[in-house]
């Protein structure tokens, strides 16, 4: 199978994108796929939003609300919903049809479910590659993480803006403080704001927790109360998202963030296949000027060759 070009994927609609996303798994480790993904990296056009938080906090409801808002504004949207994995099949346990409601005839929205499998950071192994592909095609990309509780920092390495969702009366703010997750969000959304006083208390707790962390000096993290099912607080949330997007556009912040993410993707890929020793050896390998996917493939081939040479020697 010959991989399509990025322009072919963009022009081919949902079917072409579905086939391209399937190729991410079937063509893993092939130069043609790495080249395609690196091209998509260079062609990035959309803003990537990540929603993270524990199960039951209302991420899917908020996802539906944001989709409607963006489509109502005429923006195209790609969604990656990362689900828990089936122990039997390894596939996504819930599936996007059960969580996210969209018009199948709407060509401006594309939703893909992915199984988290064994990852503990709330993302799938293919999430980054799928995001890169969607980011080159759609105005908005939204990643909804699996929601496993305290180990959810991976999402910061895949998105431009992180929204951490917390629900009233759950003790989430204390748990996230213990896990260091308060260093991750660019925006905090306290969901189920229609609960009234408990929601306001949760917001106050979060604001207090955020004051204990450094690293947010140039961007004071806003805390927004939302009741997504009723649309309450949606305007404040979308306004905060747009302010953060504008913030990233100043002084090269977006390029710096994405550059750090790409370096992390390469490190993660090498560590996953070759361990800590392989990652250390990789630092001395010249991978050229390719994009992150090409660099990872080049380093992996050198390391694999050395391992093979060691076996035969």
PDB file of C-alpha atoms in Angstrom:
ATOM      1  CA  UNK A   1       0.000   0.000   0.000  1.00  0.00           C
ATOM      2  CA  UNK A   2       1.339   3.408  -1.021  1.00  0.00           C
ATOM      3  CA  UNK A   3       0.662   6.101   1.536  1.00  0.00           C
ATOM      4  CA  UNK A   4      -1.315   9.119   0.319  1.00  0.00           C
ATOM      5  CA  UNK A   5       0.082  12.627   0.372  1.00  0.00           C
ATOM      6  CA  UNK A   6      -1.051  15.096   3.005  1.00  0.00           C
ATOM      7  CA  UNK A   7      -2.935  17.101   0.386  1.00  0.00           C
ATOM      8  CA  UNK A   8      -4.724  13.935  -0.750  1.00  0.00           C
ATOM      9  CA  UNK A   9      -5.764  13.210   2.835  1.00  0.00           C
ATOM     10  CA  UNK A  10      -7.029  16.765   3.347  1.00  0.00           C
ATOM     11  CA  UNK A  11      -9.013  16.626   0.090  1.00  0.00           C
ATOM     12  CA  UNK A  12     -10.318  13.104   0.620  1.00  0.00           C
ATOM     13  CA  UNK A  13     -12.583  13.797   3.579  1.00  0.00           C
ATOM     14  CA  UNK A  14     -13.330  11.460   6.469  1.00  0.00           C
ATOM     15  CA  UNK A  15     -12.665   8.256   4.548  1.00  0.00           C
ATOM     16  CA  UNK A  16      -9.161   9.355   3.519  1.00  0.00           C
ATOM     17  CA  UNK A  17      -8.315  10.494   7.042  1.00  0.00           C
ATOM     18  CA  UNK A  18      -9.611   7.226   8.523  1.00  0.00           C
ATOM     19  CA  UNK A  19      -7.337   5.277   6.187  1.00  0.00           C
ATOM     20  CA  UNK A  20      -4.372   7.505   7.041  1.00  0.00           C
ATOM     21  CA  UNK A  21      -4.938   7.020  10.769  1.00  0.00           C
ATOM     22  CA  UNK A  22      -5.123   3.256  10.273  1.00  0.00           C
ATOM     23  CA  UNK A  23      -1.779   3.442   8.449  1.00  0.00           C
ATOM     24  CA  UNK A  24      -0.183   4.929  11.571  1.00  0.00           C
ATOM     25  CA  UNK A  25      -0.373   1.453  13.103  1.00  0.00           C
ATOM     26  CA  UNK A  26       0.024  -0.736  10.029  1.00  0.00           C
ATOM     27  CA  UNK A  27       3.015   1.235   8.654  1.00  0.00           C
ATOM     28  CA  UNK A  28       4.755   1.948  11.953  1.00  0.00           C
ATOM     29  CA  UNK A  29       8.530   2.070  11.575  1.00  0.00           C
ATOM     30  CA  UNK A  30       8.432   2.776   7.821  1.00  0.00           C
ATOM     31  CA  UNK A  31      10.230   5.809   6.331  1.00  0.00           C
ATOM     32  CA  UNK A  32       7.192   6.768   4.230  1.00  0.00           C
ATOM     33  CA  UNK A  33       5.008   7.129   7.317  1.00  0.00           C
ATOM     34  CA  UNK A  34       7.676   9.093   9.200  1.00  0.00           C
ATOM     35  CA  UNK A  35       8.018  11.432   6.202  1.00  0.00           C
ATOM     36  CA  UNK A  36       4.245  11.920   6.015  1.00  0.00           C
ATOM     37  CA  UNK A  37       3.985  12.727   9.716  1.00  0.00           C
ATOM     38  CA  UNK A  38       6.944  15.103   9.568  1.00  0.00           C
ATOM     39  CA  UNK A  39       5.256  16.885   6.659  1.00  0.00           C
ATOM     40  CA  UNK A  40       2.099  17.160   8.770  1.00  0.00           C
ATOM     41  CA  UNK A  41       4.198  18.637  11.617  1.00  0.00           C
ATOM     42  CA  UNK A  42       5.476  21.362   9.298  1.00  0.00           C
ATOM     43  CA  UNK A  43       1.956  22.024   7.994  1.00  0.00           C
ATOM     44  CA  UNK A  44       0.386  22.498  11.453  1.00  0.00           C
ATOM     45  CA  UNK A  45      -2.534  24.918  11.244  1.00  0.00           C
ATOM     46  CA  UNK A  46      -4.996  24.074  14.010  1.00  0.00           C
ATOM     47  CA  UNK A  47      -5.061  24.807  17.727  1.00  0.00           C
ATOM     48  CA  UNK A  48      -4.918  21.676  19.905  1.00  0.00           C
ATOM     49  CA  UNK A  49      -6.915  21.553  23.143  1.00  0.00           C
ATOM     50  CA  UNK A  50      -6.588  18.772  25.711  1.00  0.00           C
ATOM     51  CA  UNK A  51      -9.258  17.863  28.246  1.00  0.00           C
ATOM     52  CA  UNK A  52      -8.087  15.803  31.195  1.00  0.00           C
ATOM     53  CA  UNK A  53      -9.486  14.870  34.584  1.00  0.00           C
ATOM     54  CA  UNK A  54     -10.897  11.903  36.487  1.00  0.00           C
ATOM     55  CA  UNK A  55     -13.721   9.636  35.273  1.00  0.00           C
ATOM     56  CA  UNK A  56     -17.198  11.071  35.673  1.00  0.00           C
ATOM     57  CA  UNK A  57     -16.051  14.686  35.786  1.00  0.00           C
ATOM     58  CA  UNK A  58     -17.968  15.530  32.620  1.00  0.00           C
ATOM     59  CA  UNK A  59     -15.231  15.667  29.962  1.00  0.00           C
ATOM     60  CA  UNK A  60     -17.405  14.099  27.268  1.00  0.00           C
ATOM     61  CA  UNK A  61     -20.269  16.493  27.958  1.00  0.00           C
ATOM     62  CA  UNK A  62     -17.848  19.387  27.731  1.00  0.00           C
ATOM     63  CA  UNK A  63     -16.400  17.937  24.522  1.00  0.00           C
ATOM     64  CA  UNK A  64     -19.866  17.838  22.950  1.00  0.00           C
ATOM     65  CA  UNK A  65     -20.520  21.424  24.001  1.00  0.00           C
ATOM     66  CA  UNK A  66     -17.225  22.698  22.586  1.00  0.00           C
ATOM     67  CA  UNK A  67     -17.807  20.848  19.302  1.00  0.00           C
ATOM     68  CA  UNK A  68     -21.187  22.529  18.895  1.00  0.00           C
ATOM     69  CA  UNK A  69     -19.692  25.920  19.720  1.00  0.00           C
ATOM     70  CA  UNK A  70     -16.844  25.624  17.214  1.00  0.00           C
ATOM     71  CA  UNK A  71     -18.987  24.156  14.450  1.00  0.00           C
ATOM     72  CA  UNK A  72     -21.511  26.921  15.069  1.00  0.00           C
ATOM     73  CA  UNK A  73     -18.683  29.384  14.418  1.00  0.00           C
ATOM     74  CA  UNK A  74     -17.849  27.648  11.144  1.00  0.00           C
ATOM     75  CA  UNK A  75     -14.626  26.032  12.378  1.00  0.00           C
ATOM     76  CA  UNK A  76     -13.675  22.469  11.469  1.00  0.00           C
ATOM     77  CA  UNK A  77     -12.962  20.096  14.352  1.00  0.00           C
ATOM     78  CA  UNK A  78     -11.033  16.867  14.817  1.00  0.00           C
ATOM     79  CA  UNK A  79     -11.551  14.919  18.061  1.00  0.00           C
ATOM     80  CA  UNK A  80      -9.483  12.137  19.579  1.00  0.00           C
ATOM     81  CA  UNK A  81     -11.314  10.364  22.403  1.00  0.00           C
ATOM     82  CA  UNK A  82      -8.953   8.109  24.337  1.00  0.00           C
ATOM     83  CA  UNK A  83     -10.879   5.298  25.998  1.00  0.00           C
ATOM     84  CA  UNK A  84      -9.986   2.566  28.502  1.00  0.00           C
ATOM     85  CA  UNK A  85      -8.839  -0.632  26.802  1.00  0.00           C
ATOM     86  CA  UNK A  86     -10.717  -3.893  26.559  1.00  0.00           C
ATOM     87  CA  UNK A  87      -8.766  -6.614  28.378  1.00  0.00           C
ATOM     88  CA  UNK A  88     -10.029  -9.103  25.810  1.00  0.00           C
ATOM     89  CA  UNK A  89      -9.478  -7.281  22.503  1.00  0.00           C
ATOM     90  CA  UNK A  90      -7.095  -4.461  23.425  1.00  0.00           C
ATOM     91  CA  UNK A  91      -9.410  -2.044  21.606  1.00  0.00           C
ATOM     92  CA  UNK A  92     -11.261   1.007  22.900  1.00  0.00           C
ATOM     93  CA  UNK A  93     -13.786  -0.095  25.527  1.00  0.00           C
ATOM     94  CA  UNK A  94     -16.369   2.670  25.200  1.00  0.00           C
ATOM     95  CA  UNK A  95     -16.011   4.010  21.660  1.00  0.00           C
ATOM     96  CA  UNK A  96     -16.759   7.516  20.434  1.00  0.00           C
ATOM     97  CA  UNK A  97     -20.350   6.757  19.417  1.00  0.00           C
ATOM     98  CA  UNK A  98     -21.268   6.150  23.061  1.00  0.00           C
ATOM     99  CA  UNK A  99     -19.646   9.347  24.296  1.00  0.00           C
ATOM    100  CA  UNK A 100     -19.677  12.036  21.632  1.00  0.00           C
ATOM    101  CA  UNK A 101     -22.740  12.924  19.577  1.00  0.00           C
ATOM    102  CA  UNK A 102     -22.135  14.416  16.127  1.00  0.00           C
ATOM    103  CA  UNK A 103     -23.930  14.631  12.793  1.00  0.00           C
ATOM    104  CA  UNK A 104     -22.471  11.895  10.557  1.00  0.00           C
ATOM    105  CA  UNK A 105     -23.274  14.054   7.509  1.00  0.00           C
ATOM    106  CA  UNK A 106     -21.229  16.974   8.853  1.00  0.00           C
ATOM    107  CA  UNK A 107     -17.961  16.978   6.875  1.00  0.00           C
ATOM    108  CA  UNK A 108     -16.431  19.529   9.241  1.00  0.00           C
ATOM    109  CA  UNK A 109     -16.197  17.185  12.241  1.00  0.00           C
ATOM    110  CA  UNK A 110     -14.188  13.989  12.612  1.00  0.00           C
ATOM    111  CA  UNK A 111     -14.109  11.854  15.775  1.00  0.00           C
ATOM    112  CA  UNK A 112     -11.728   9.003  16.432  1.00  0.00           C
ATOM    113  CA  UNK A 113     -11.629   6.692  19.471  1.00  0.00           C
ATOM    114  CA  UNK A 114      -8.322   5.217  20.550  1.00  0.00           C
ATOM    115  CA  UNK A 115      -7.532   2.633  23.212  1.00  0.00           C
ATOM    116  CA  UNK A 116      -5.154   3.680  25.989  1.00  0.00           C
ATOM    117  CA  UNK A 117      -3.802   0.111  26.202  1.00  0.00           C
ATOM    118  CA  UNK A 118      -0.981  -0.036  28.764  1.00  0.00           C
ATOM    119  CA  UNK A 119      -0.160   3.655  28.913  1.00  0.00           C
ATOM    120  CA  UNK A 120      -0.660   5.278  32.325  1.00  0.00           C
ATOM    121  CA  UNK A 121      -0.627   8.902  31.205  1.00  0.00           C
ATOM    122  CA  UNK A 122      -4.156   9.116  29.831  1.00  0.00           C
ATOM    123  CA  UNK A 123      -3.186   8.872  26.138  1.00  0.00           C
ATOM    124  CA  UNK A 124      -2.872   6.184  23.486  1.00  0.00           C
ATOM    125  CA  UNK A 125       0.437   5.333  21.805  1.00  0.00           C
ATOM    126  CA  UNK A 126      -1.006   6.567  18.489  1.00  0.00           C
ATOM    127  CA  UNK A 127      -2.509   9.772  19.905  1.00  0.00           C
ATOM    128  CA  UNK A 128       0.415  12.033  19.014  1.00  0.00           C
ATOM    129  CA  UNK A 129       0.639  10.840  15.414  1.00  0.00           C
ATOM    130  CA  UNK A 130      -3.139  11.150  14.966  1.00  0.00           C
ATOM    131  CA  UNK A 131      -3.068  14.627  16.497  1.00  0.00           C
ATOM    132  CA  UNK A 132      -0.284  15.727  14.145  1.00  0.00           C
ATOM    133  CA  UNK A 133      -2.310  14.516  11.164  1.00  0.00           C
ATOM    134  CA  UNK A 134      -5.524  16.211  12.317  1.00  0.00           C
ATOM    135  CA  UNK A 135      -3.732  19.426  13.278  1.00  0.00           C
ATOM    136  CA  UNK A 136      -2.644  19.858   9.666  1.00  0.00           C
ATOM    137  CA  UNK A 137      -6.228  19.524   8.424  1.00  0.00           C
ATOM    138  CA  UNK A 138      -8.645  20.999  10.987  1.00  0.00           C
ATOM    139  CA  UNK A 139      -9.027  24.401  12.631  1.00  0.00           C
ATOM    140  CA  UNK A 140      -9.435  22.784  16.045  1.00  0.00           C
ATOM    141  CA  UNK A 141      -8.244  19.490  17.475  1.00  0.00           C
ATOM    142  CA  UNK A 142      -9.564  18.290  20.818  1.00  0.00           C
ATOM    143  CA  UNK A 143      -8.016  15.393  22.720  1.00  0.00           C
ATOM    144  CA  UNK A 144     -10.097  13.935  25.532  1.00  0.00           C
ATOM    145  CA  UNK A 145      -7.863  11.801  27.753  1.00  0.00           C
ATOM    146  CA  UNK A 146      -8.900   8.503  29.248  1.00  0.00           C
ATOM    147  CA  UNK A 147      -9.371   9.982  32.727  1.00  0.00           C
ATOM    148  CA  UNK A 148      -7.540   7.672  35.086  1.00  0.00           C
ATOM    149  CA  UNK A 149      -7.140   9.970  38.060  1.00  0.00           C
ATOM    150  CA  UNK A 150      -3.709  11.178  39.115  1.00  0.00           C
ATOM    151  CA  UNK A 151      -1.387  10.071  36.290  1.00  0.00           C
ATOM    152  CA  UNK A 152      -2.504  12.422  33.544  1.00  0.00           C
ATOM    153  CA  UNK A 153       0.458  14.566  32.660  1.00  0.00           C
ATOM    154  CA  UNK A 154       1.148  13.000  29.240  1.00  0.00           C
ATOM    155  CA  UNK A 155      -1.433  15.255  27.660  1.00  0.00           C
ATOM    156  CA  UNK A 156       0.827  18.282  28.172  1.00  0.00           C
ATOM    157  CA  UNK A 157       3.189  16.737  25.597  1.00  0.00           C
ATOM    158  CA  UNK A 158       0.499  16.560  22.914  1.00  0.00           C
ATOM    159  CA  UNK A 159      -1.565  19.764  23.069  1.00  0.00           C
ATOM    160  CA  UNK A 160      -1.226  23.534  22.980  1.00  0.00           C
ATOM    161  CA  UNK A 161      -3.692  24.222  25.783  1.00  0.00           C
ATOM    162  CA  UNK A 162      -4.485  21.887  28.694  1.00  0.00           C
ATOM    163  CA  UNK A 163      -7.871  22.130  30.435  1.00  0.00           C
ATOM    164  CA  UNK A 164      -7.969  20.204  33.721  1.00  0.00           C
ATOM    165  CA  UNK A 165     -11.527  19.317  34.742  1.00  0.00           C
ATOM    166  CA  UNK A 166     -12.397  19.021  38.450  1.00  0.00           C
ATOM    167  CA  UNK A 167     -15.800  18.323  39.977  1.00  0.00           C
ATOM    168  CA  UNK A 168     -17.229  19.691  43.234  1.00  0.00           C
ATOM    169  CA  UNK A 169     -17.097  17.648  46.418  1.00  0.00           C
ATOM    170  CA  UNK A 170     -14.685  15.061  45.029  1.00  0.00           C
ATOM    171  CA  UNK A 171     -11.462  16.053  46.740  1.00  0.00           C
ATOM    172  CA  UNK A 172      -9.855  16.232  43.282  1.00  0.00           C
ATOM    173  CA  UNK A 173      -7.909  19.394  44.043  1.00  0.00           C
ATOM    174  CA  UNK A 174      -6.135  17.742  46.988  1.00  0.00           C
ATOM    175  CA  UNK A 175      -5.400  14.589  45.004  1.00  0.00           C
ATOM    176  CA  UNK A 176      -4.035  16.538  42.062  1.00  0.00           C
ATOM    177  CA  UNK A 177      -1.862  18.597  44.399  1.00  0.00           C
ATOM    178  CA  UNK A 178      -0.347  15.358  45.743  1.00  0.00           C
ATOM    179  CA  UNK A 179       0.267  14.088  42.217  1.00  0.00           C
ATOM    180  CA  UNK A 180       1.820  17.346  40.995  1.00  0.00           C
ATOM    181  CA  UNK A 181      -0.854  17.654  38.329  1.00  0.00           C
ATOM    182  CA  UNK A 182      -1.463  21.299  39.195  1.00  0.00           C
ATOM    183  CA  UNK A 183       1.695  22.091  37.235  1.00  0.00           C
ATOM    184  CA  UNK A 184       0.029  20.839  34.049  1.00  0.00           C
ATOM    185  CA  UNK A 185      -3.111  22.906  33.323  1.00  0.00           C
ATOM    186  CA  UNK A 186      -3.317  26.149  31.411  1.00  0.00           C
ATOM    187  CA  UNK A 187      -6.980  26.417  32.419  1.00  0.00           C
ATOM    188  CA  UNK A 188      -8.956  24.691  35.189  1.00  0.00           C
ATOM    189  CA  UNK A 189     -12.650  24.003  34.613  1.00  0.00           C
ATOM    190  CA  UNK A 190     -14.747  23.220  37.689  1.00  0.00           C
ATOM    191  CA  UNK A 191     -17.604  21.212  36.212  1.00  0.00           C
ATOM    192  CA  UNK A 192     -21.186  20.801  37.410  1.00  0.00           C
ATOM    193  CA  UNK A 193     -21.306  24.451  38.467  1.00  0.00           C
ATOM    194  CA  UNK A 194     -25.087  24.134  38.856  1.00  0.00           C
ATOM    195  CA  UNK A 195     -24.325  22.488  42.226  1.00  0.00           C
ATOM    196  CA  UNK A 196     -23.849  26.017  43.571  1.00  0.00           C
ATOM    197  CA  UNK A 197     -21.899  26.436  46.802  1.00  0.00           C
ATOM    198  CA  UNK A 198     -19.918  23.159  46.508  1.00  0.00           C
ATOM    199  CA  UNK A 199     -18.755  24.225  43.042  1.00  0.00           C
ATOM    200  CA  UNK A 200     -17.644  27.603  44.334  1.00  0.00           C
ATOM    201  CA  UNK A 201     -15.768  25.950  47.201  1.00  0.00           C
ATOM    202  CA  UNK A 202     -14.008  23.656  44.739  1.00  0.00           C
ATOM    203  CA  UNK A 203     -13.020  26.670  42.639  1.00  0.00           C
ATOM    204  CA  UNK A 204     -11.625  28.417  45.704  1.00  0.00           C
ATOM    205  CA  UNK A 205      -9.672  25.276  46.678  1.00  0.00           C
ATOM    206  CA  UNK A 206      -8.162  25.077  43.211  1.00  0.00           C
ATOM    207  CA  UNK A 207      -7.182  28.742  43.208  1.00  0.00           C
ATOM    208  CA  UNK A 208      -5.438  28.183  46.523  1.00  0.00           C
ATOM    209  CA  UNK A 209      -3.661  25.086  45.220  1.00  0.00           C
ATOM    210  CA  UNK A 210      -2.422  26.928  42.140  1.00  0.00           C
ATOM    211  CA  UNK A 211      -0.675  29.540  44.268  1.00  0.00           C
ATOM    212  CA  UNK A 212       1.675  26.818  45.577  1.00  0.00           C
ATOM    213  CA  UNK A 213       3.153  26.150  42.145  1.00  0.00           C
ATOM    214  CA  UNK A 214       5.728  28.138  40.220  1.00  0.00           C
ATOM    215  CA  UNK A 215       5.984  28.166  36.473  1.00  0.00           C
ATOM    216  CA  UNK A 216       2.724  29.993  35.807  1.00  0.00           C
ATOM    217  CA  UNK A 217       4.134  33.486  36.315  1.00  0.00           C
ATOM    218  CA  UNK A 218       3.653  34.632  32.722  1.00  0.00           C
ATOM    219  CA  UNK A 219       0.214  32.987  32.521  1.00  0.00           C
ATOM    220  CA  UNK A 220      -2.012  33.107  35.637  1.00  0.00           C
ATOM    221  CA  UNK A 221      -4.120  29.962  35.286  1.00  0.00           C
ATOM    222  CA  UNK A 222      -7.818  30.924  35.109  1.00  0.00           C
ATOM    223  CA  UNK A 223     -10.348  28.850  37.060  1.00  0.00           C
ATOM    224  CA  UNK A 224     -13.696  28.669  35.297  1.00  0.00           C
ATOM    225  CA  UNK A 225     -17.019  27.354  36.610  1.00  0.00           C
ATOM    226  CA  UNK A 226     -18.973  25.460  33.950  1.00  0.00           C
ATOM    227  CA  UNK A 227     -22.158  23.437  33.655  1.00  0.00           C
ATOM    228  CA  UNK A 228     -21.649  22.122  30.154  1.00  0.00           C
ATOM    229  CA  UNK A 229     -25.031  20.425  29.829  1.00  0.00           C
ATOM    230  CA  UNK A 230     -26.770  23.778  30.294  1.00  0.00           C
ATOM    231  CA  UNK A 231     -24.110  25.872  28.585  1.00  0.00           C
ATOM    232  CA  UNK A 232     -23.342  27.804  31.768  1.00  0.00           C
ATOM    233  CA  UNK A 233     -19.824  29.202  31.802  1.00  0.00           C
ATOM    234  CA  UNK A 234     -19.136  28.190  28.199  1.00  0.00           C
ATOM    235  CA  UNK A 235     -18.467  31.774  27.164  1.00  0.00           C
ATOM    236  CA  UNK A 236     -15.957  32.251  29.965  1.00  0.00           C
ATOM    237  CA  UNK A 237     -14.238  28.965  29.129  1.00  0.00           C
ATOM    238  CA  UNK A 238     -13.944  29.633  25.393  1.00  0.00           C
ATOM    239  CA  UNK A 239     -12.733  33.156  26.128  1.00  0.00           C
ATOM    240  CA  UNK A 240     -10.005  31.704  28.393  1.00  0.00           C
ATOM    241  CA  UNK A 241      -9.030  29.254  25.639  1.00  0.00           C
ATOM    242  CA  UNK A 242      -8.718  32.087  23.127  1.00  0.00           C
ATOM    243  CA  UNK A 243      -6.679  34.205  25.544  1.00  0.00           C
ATOM    244  CA  UNK A 244      -4.262  31.332  26.051  1.00  0.00           C
ATOM    245  CA  UNK A 245      -4.008  30.797  22.311  1.00  0.00           C
ATOM    246  CA  UNK A 246      -3.180  34.495  21.882  1.00  0.00           C
ATOM    247  CA  UNK A 247      -0.669  34.231  24.737  1.00  0.00           C
ATOM    248  CA  UNK A 248       1.146  31.417  22.931  1.00  0.00           C
ATOM    249  CA  UNK A 249       1.292  33.458  19.733  1.00  0.00           C
ATOM    250  CA  UNK A 250       3.504  36.086  21.402  1.00  0.00           C
ATOM    251  CA  UNK A 251       7.286  35.832  21.615  1.00  0.00           C
ATOM    252  CA  UNK A 252       7.588  32.428  19.995  1.00  0.00           C
ATOM    253  CA  UNK A 253       5.906  30.629  22.908  1.00  0.00           C
ATOM    254  CA  UNK A 254       3.946  28.249  20.672  1.00  0.00           C
ATOM    255  CA  UNK A 255       7.016  27.267  18.652  1.00  0.00           C
ATOM    256  CA  UNK A 256       8.953  26.739  21.883  1.00  0.00           C
ATOM    257  CA  UNK A 257       6.215  24.554  23.374  1.00  0.00           C
ATOM    258  CA  UNK A 258       5.830  22.453  20.258  1.00  0.00           C
ATOM    259  CA  UNK A 259       9.602  22.110  19.884  1.00  0.00           C
ATOM    260  CA  UNK A 260       9.853  20.769  23.434  1.00  0.00           C
ATOM    261  CA  UNK A 261       6.989  18.377  22.709  1.00  0.00           C
ATOM    262  CA  UNK A 262       8.695  17.027  19.588  1.00  0.00           C
ATOM    263  CA  UNK A 263      11.899  16.399  21.539  1.00  0.00           C
ATOM    264  CA  UNK A 264       9.851  14.547  24.171  1.00  0.00           C
ATOM    265  CA  UNK A 265       8.178  12.385  21.489  1.00  0.00           C
ATOM    266  CA  UNK A 266      11.565  11.259  20.199  1.00  0.00           C
ATOM    267  CA  UNK A 267      12.826  10.500  23.716  1.00  0.00           C
ATOM    268  CA  UNK A 268       9.665   8.600  24.622  1.00  0.00           C
ATOM    269  CA  UNK A 269       9.816   6.511  21.460  1.00  0.00           C
ATOM    270  CA  UNK A 270      13.471   5.591  21.938  1.00  0.00           C
ATOM    271  CA  UNK A 271      12.991   4.841  25.649  1.00  0.00           C
ATOM    272  CA  UNK A 272       9.974   2.635  24.921  1.00  0.00           C
ATOM    273  CA  UNK A 273      11.918   0.507  22.422  1.00  0.00           C
ATOM    274  CA  UNK A 274      15.460   0.586  23.821  1.00  0.00           C
ATOM    275  CA  UNK A 275      15.167   1.549  27.496  1.00  0.00           C
ATOM    276  CA  UNK A 276      17.246   4.048  29.466  1.00  0.00           C
ATOM    277  CA  UNK A 277      20.534   2.746  28.061  1.00  0.00           C
ATOM    278  CA  UNK A 278      19.275   3.200  24.523  1.00  0.00           C
ATOM    279  CA  UNK A 279      18.135   6.743  25.308  1.00  0.00           C
ATOM    280  CA  UNK A 280      21.588   7.568  26.677  1.00  0.00           C
ATOM    281  CA  UNK A 281      23.270   6.163  23.572  1.00  0.00           C
ATOM    282  CA  UNK A 282      20.838   8.085  21.353  1.00  0.00           C
ATOM    283  CA  UNK A 283      22.210  11.414  22.583  1.00  0.00           C
ATOM    284  CA  UNK A 284      25.409  10.781  20.626  1.00  0.00           C
ATOM    285  CA  UNK A 285      23.640   9.854  17.369  1.00  0.00           C
ATOM    286  CA  UNK A 286      23.307  12.489  14.655  1.00  0.00           C
ATOM    287  CA  UNK A 287      19.762  12.064  13.345  1.00  0.00           C
ATOM    288  CA  UNK A 288      20.037  14.881  10.801  1.00  0.00           C
ATOM    289  CA  UNK A 289      17.527  17.661  10.340  1.00  0.00           C
ATOM    290  CA  UNK A 290      14.401  15.571   9.829  1.00  0.00           C
ATOM    291  CA  UNK A 291      11.215  16.150  11.793  1.00  0.00           C
ATOM    292  CA  UNK A 292      10.566  14.292  15.053  1.00  0.00           C
ATOM    293  CA  UNK A 293       9.226  11.140  13.418  1.00  0.00           C
ATOM    294  CA  UNK A 294      12.141  10.939  10.988  1.00  0.00           C
ATOM    295  CA  UNK A 295      14.632  11.583  13.792  1.00  0.00           C
ATOM    296  CA  UNK A 296      13.164   8.839  15.952  1.00  0.00           C
ATOM    297  CA  UNK A 297      13.235   6.378  13.056  1.00  0.00           C
ATOM    298  CA  UNK A 298      16.850   7.241  12.189  1.00  0.00           C
ATOM    299  CA  UNK A 299      18.013   6.844  15.795  1.00  0.00           C
ATOM    300  CA  UNK A 300      16.044   3.613  16.209  1.00  0.00           C
ATOM    301  CA  UNK A 301      17.674   2.120  13.118  1.00  0.00           C
ATOM    302  CA  UNK A 302      21.172   2.937  14.359  1.00  0.00           C
ATOM    303  CA  UNK A 303      20.442   1.436  17.789  1.00  0.00           C
ATOM    304  CA  UNK A 304      18.797  -1.642  16.285  1.00  0.00           C
ATOM    305  CA  UNK A 305      21.820  -2.146  14.041  1.00  0.00           C
ATOM    306  CA  UNK A 306      24.157  -1.945  17.024  1.00  0.00           C
ATOM    307  CA  UNK A 307      22.067  -4.465  18.926  1.00  0.00           C
ATOM    308  CA  UNK A 308      22.038  -6.828  15.972  1.00  0.00           C
ATOM    309  CA  UNK A 309      25.789  -6.433  15.593  1.00  0.00           C
ATOM    310  CA  UNK A 310      26.251  -7.270  19.253  1.00  0.00           C
ATOM    311  CA  UNK A 311      24.207 -10.453  18.884  1.00  0.00           C
ATOM    312  CA  UNK A 312      26.112 -11.683  15.849  1.00  0.00           C
ATOM    313  CA  UNK A 313      29.474 -10.635  17.323  1.00  0.00           C
TER     314      UNK A 313
END
